[in-house]
Short mmCIF file of N, CA and C in Angstrom, two decimals:
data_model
loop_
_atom_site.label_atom_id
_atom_site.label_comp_id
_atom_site.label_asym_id
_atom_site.label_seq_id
_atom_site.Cartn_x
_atom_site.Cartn_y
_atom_site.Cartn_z
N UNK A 1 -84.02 -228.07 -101.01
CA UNK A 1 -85.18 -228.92 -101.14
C UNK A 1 -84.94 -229.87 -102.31
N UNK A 2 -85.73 -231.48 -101.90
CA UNK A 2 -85.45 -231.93 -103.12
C UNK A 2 -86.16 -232.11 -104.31
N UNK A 3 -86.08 -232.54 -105.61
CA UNK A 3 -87.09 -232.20 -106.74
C UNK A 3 -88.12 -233.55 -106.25
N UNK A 4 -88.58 -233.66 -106.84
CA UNK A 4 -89.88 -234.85 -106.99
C UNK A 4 -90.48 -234.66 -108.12
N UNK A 5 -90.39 -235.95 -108.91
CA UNK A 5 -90.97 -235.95 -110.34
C UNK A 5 -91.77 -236.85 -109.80
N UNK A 6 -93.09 -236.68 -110.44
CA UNK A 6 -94.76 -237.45 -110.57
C UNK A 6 -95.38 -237.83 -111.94
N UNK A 7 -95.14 -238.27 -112.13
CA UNK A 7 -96.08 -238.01 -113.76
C UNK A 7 -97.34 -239.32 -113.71
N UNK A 8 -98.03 -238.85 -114.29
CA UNK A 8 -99.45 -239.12 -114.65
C UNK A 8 -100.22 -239.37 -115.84
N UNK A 9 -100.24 -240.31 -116.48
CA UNK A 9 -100.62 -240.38 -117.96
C UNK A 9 -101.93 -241.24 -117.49
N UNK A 10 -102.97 -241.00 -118.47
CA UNK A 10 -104.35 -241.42 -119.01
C UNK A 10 -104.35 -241.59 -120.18
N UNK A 11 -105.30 -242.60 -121.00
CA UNK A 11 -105.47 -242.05 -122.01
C UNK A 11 -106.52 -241.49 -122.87
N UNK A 12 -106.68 -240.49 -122.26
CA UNK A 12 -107.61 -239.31 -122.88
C UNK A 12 -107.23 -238.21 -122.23
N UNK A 13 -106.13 -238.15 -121.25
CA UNK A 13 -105.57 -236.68 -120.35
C UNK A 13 -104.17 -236.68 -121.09
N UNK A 14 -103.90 -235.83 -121.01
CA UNK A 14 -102.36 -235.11 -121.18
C UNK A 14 -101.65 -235.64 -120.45
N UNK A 15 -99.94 -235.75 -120.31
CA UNK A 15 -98.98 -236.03 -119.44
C UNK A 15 -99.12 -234.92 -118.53
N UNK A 16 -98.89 -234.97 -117.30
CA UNK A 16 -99.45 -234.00 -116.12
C UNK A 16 -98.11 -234.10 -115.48
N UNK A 17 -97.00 -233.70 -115.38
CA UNK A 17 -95.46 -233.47 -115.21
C UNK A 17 -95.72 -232.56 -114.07
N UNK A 18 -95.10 -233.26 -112.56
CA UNK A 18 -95.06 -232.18 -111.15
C UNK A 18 -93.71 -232.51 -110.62
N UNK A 19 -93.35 -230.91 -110.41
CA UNK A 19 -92.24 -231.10 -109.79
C UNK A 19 -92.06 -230.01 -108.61
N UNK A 20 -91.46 -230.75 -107.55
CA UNK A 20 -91.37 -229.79 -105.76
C UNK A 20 -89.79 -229.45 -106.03
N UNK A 21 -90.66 -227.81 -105.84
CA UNK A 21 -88.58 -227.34 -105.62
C UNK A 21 -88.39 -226.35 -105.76
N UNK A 22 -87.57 -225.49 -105.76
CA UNK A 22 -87.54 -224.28 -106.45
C UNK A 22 -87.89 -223.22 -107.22
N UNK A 23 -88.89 -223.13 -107.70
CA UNK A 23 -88.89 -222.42 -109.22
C UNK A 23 -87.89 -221.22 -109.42
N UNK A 24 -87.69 -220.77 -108.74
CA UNK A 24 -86.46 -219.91 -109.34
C UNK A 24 -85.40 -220.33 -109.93
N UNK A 25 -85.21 -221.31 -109.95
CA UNK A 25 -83.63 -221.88 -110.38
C UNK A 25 -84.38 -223.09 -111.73
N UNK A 26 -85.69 -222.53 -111.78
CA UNK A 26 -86.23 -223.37 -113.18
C UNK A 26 -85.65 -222.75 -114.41
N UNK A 27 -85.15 -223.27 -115.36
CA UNK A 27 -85.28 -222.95 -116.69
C UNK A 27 -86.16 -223.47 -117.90
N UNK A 28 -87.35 -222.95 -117.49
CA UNK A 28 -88.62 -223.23 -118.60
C UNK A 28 -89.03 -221.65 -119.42
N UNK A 29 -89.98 -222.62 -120.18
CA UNK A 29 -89.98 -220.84 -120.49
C UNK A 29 -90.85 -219.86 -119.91
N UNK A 30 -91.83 -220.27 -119.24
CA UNK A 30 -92.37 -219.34 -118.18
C UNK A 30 -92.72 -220.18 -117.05
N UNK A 31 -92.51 -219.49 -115.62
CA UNK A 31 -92.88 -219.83 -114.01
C UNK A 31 -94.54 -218.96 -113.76
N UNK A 32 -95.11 -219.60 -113.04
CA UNK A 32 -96.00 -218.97 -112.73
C UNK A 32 -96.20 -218.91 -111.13
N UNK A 33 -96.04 -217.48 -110.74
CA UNK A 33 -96.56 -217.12 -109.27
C UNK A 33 -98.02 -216.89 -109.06
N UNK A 34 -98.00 -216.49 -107.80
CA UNK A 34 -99.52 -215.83 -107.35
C UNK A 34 -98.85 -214.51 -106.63
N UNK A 35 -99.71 -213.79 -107.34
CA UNK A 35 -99.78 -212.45 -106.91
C UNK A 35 -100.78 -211.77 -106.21
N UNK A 36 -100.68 -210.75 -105.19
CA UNK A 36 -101.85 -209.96 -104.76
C UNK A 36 -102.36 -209.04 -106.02
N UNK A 37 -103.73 -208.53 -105.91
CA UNK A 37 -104.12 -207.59 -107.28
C UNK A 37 -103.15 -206.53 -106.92
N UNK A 38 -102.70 -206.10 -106.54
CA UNK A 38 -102.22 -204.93 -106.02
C UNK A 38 -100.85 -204.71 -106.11
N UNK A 39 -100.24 -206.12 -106.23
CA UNK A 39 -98.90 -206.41 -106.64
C UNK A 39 -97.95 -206.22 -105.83
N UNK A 40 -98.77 -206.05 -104.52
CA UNK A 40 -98.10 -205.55 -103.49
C UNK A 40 -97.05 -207.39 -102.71
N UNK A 41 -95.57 -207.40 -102.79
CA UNK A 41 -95.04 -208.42 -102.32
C UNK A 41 -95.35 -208.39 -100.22
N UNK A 42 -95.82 -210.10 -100.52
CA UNK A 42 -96.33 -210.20 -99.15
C UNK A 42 -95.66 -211.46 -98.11
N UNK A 43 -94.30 -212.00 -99.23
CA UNK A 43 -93.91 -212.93 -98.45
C UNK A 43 -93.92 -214.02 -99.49
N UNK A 44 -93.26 -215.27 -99.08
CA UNK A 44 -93.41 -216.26 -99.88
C UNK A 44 -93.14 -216.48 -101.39
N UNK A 45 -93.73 -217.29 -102.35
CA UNK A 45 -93.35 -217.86 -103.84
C UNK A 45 -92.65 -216.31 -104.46
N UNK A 46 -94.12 -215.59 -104.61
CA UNK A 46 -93.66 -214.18 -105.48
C UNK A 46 -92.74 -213.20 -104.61
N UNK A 47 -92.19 -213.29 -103.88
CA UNK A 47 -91.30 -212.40 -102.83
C UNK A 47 -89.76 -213.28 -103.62
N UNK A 48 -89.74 -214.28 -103.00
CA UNK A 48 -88.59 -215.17 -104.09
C UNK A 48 -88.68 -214.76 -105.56
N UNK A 49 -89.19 -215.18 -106.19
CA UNK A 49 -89.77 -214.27 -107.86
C UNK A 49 -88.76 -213.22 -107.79
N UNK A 50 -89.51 -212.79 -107.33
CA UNK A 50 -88.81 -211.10 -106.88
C UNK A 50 -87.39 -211.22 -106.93
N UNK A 51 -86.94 -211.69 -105.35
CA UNK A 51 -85.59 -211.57 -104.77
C UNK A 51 -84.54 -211.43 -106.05
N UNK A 52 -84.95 -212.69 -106.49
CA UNK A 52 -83.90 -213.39 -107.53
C UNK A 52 -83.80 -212.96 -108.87
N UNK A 53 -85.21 -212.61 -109.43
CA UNK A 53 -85.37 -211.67 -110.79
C UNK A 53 -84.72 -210.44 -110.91
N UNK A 54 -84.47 -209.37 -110.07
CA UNK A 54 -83.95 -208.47 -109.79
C UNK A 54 -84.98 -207.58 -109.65
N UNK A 55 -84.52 -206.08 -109.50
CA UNK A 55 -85.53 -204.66 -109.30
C UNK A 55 -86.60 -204.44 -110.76
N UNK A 56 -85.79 -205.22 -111.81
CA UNK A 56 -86.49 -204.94 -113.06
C UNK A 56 -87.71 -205.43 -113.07
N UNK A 57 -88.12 -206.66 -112.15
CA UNK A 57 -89.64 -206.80 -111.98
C UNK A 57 -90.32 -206.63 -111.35
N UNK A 58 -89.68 -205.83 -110.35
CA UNK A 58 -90.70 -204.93 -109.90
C UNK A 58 -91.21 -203.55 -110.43
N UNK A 59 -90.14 -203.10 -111.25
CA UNK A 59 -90.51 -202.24 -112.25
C UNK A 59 -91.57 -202.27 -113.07
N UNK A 60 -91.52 -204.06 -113.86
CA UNK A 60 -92.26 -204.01 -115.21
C UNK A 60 -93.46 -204.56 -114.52
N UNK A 61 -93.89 -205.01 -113.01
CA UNK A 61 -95.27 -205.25 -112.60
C UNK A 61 -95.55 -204.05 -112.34
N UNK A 62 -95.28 -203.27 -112.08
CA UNK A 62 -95.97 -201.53 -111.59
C UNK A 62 -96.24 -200.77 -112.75
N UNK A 63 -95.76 -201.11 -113.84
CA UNK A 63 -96.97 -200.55 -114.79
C UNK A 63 -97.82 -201.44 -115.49
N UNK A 64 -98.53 -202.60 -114.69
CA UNK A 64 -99.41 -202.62 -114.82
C UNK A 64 -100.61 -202.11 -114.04
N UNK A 65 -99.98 -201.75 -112.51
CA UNK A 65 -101.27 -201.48 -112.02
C UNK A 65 -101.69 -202.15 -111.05
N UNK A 66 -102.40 -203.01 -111.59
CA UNK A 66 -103.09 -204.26 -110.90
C UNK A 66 -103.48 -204.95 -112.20
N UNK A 67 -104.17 -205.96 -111.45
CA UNK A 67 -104.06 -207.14 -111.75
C UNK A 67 -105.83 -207.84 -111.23
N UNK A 68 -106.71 -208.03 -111.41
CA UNK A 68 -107.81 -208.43 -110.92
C UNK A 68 -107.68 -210.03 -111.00
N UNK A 69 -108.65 -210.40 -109.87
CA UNK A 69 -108.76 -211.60 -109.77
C UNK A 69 -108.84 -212.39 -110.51
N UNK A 70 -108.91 -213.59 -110.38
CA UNK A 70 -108.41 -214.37 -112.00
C UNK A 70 -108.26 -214.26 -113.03
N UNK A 71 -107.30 -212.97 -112.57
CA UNK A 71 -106.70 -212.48 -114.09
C UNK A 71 -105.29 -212.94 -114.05
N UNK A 72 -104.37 -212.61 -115.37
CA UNK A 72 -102.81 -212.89 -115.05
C UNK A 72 -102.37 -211.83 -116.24
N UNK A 73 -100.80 -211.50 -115.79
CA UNK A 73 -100.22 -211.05 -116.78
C UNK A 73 -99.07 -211.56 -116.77
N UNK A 74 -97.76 -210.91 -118.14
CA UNK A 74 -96.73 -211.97 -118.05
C UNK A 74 -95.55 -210.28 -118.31
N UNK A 75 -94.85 -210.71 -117.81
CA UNK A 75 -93.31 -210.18 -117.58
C UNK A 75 -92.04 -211.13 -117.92
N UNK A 76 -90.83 -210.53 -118.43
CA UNK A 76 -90.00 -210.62 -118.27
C UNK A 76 -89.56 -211.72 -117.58
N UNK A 77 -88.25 -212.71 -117.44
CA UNK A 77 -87.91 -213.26 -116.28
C UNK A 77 -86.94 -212.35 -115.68
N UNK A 78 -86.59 -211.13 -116.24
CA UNK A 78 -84.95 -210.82 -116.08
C UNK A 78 -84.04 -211.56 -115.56
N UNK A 79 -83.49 -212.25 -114.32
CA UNK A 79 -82.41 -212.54 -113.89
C UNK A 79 -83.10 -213.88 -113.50
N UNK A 80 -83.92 -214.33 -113.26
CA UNK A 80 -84.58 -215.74 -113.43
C UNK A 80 -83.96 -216.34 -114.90
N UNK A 81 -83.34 -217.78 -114.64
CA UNK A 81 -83.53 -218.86 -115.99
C UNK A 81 -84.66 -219.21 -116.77
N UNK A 82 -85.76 -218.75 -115.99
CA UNK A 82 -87.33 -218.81 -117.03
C UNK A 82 -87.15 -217.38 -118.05
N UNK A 83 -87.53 -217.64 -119.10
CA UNK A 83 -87.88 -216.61 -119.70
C UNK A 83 -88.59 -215.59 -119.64
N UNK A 84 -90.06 -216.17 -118.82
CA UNK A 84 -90.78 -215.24 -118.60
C UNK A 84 -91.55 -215.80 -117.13
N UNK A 85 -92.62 -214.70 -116.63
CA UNK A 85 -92.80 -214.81 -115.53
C UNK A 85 -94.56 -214.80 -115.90
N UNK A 86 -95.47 -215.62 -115.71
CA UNK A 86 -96.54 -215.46 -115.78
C UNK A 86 -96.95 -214.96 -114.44
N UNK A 87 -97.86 -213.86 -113.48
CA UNK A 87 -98.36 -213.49 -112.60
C UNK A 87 -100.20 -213.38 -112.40
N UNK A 88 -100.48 -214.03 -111.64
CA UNK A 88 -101.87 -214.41 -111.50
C UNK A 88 -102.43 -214.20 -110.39
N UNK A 89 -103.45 -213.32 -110.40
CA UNK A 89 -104.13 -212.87 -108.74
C UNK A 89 -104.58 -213.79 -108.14
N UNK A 90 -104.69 -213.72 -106.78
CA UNK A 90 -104.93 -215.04 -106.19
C UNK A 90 -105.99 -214.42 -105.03
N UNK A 91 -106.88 -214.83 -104.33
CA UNK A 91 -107.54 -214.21 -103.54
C UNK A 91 -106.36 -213.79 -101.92
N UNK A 92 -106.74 -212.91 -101.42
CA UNK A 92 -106.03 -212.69 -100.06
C UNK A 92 -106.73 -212.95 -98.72
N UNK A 93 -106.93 -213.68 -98.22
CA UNK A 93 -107.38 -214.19 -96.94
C UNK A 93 -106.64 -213.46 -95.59
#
């Protein structure tokens, strides 16, 4: 896929920086997925997360538990170039 940079300046808003692509192969210091509360992988963004981070995050999300709705917690990137992994419940339809 290819990247796409957007940017957006106002002046009274922040620079608003979007980019289509990957996040796994980001090196920032944290990615943010959507997660089920349950942490249960269902396919899609956080299943990739996963793939590529290795077993260690699935480790360090299972002791948390869960996760309630617009809540988030942060992990590790392990084997991700992000440092860390922000995870955020998302509703399940």
């Amino acid at each position: 896929m290819q990247s796409l940079t957007f940017w957006a300046e106002h002046e009274h808003w922040p620079t608003i920086h979007l980019e289509v692509g990957d996040i796994t192969t980001y090196s920032q210091d944290a990615i943010v997925t959507g997660v089920r509360p349950d942490f249960v992988l269902s396919g899609g963004v956080n299943t990739a997360v996963h793939r590529v981070a290795g077993t260690e995050l699935g480790q360090a999300v299972a002791q948390f538990g869960s996760c309630p709705l617009g809540q988030a917690v942060i992990s590790q990137g392990f084997k991700l170039p992000a440092k860390d992994v922000i995870h955020t419940a998302c509703p399940v339809y």
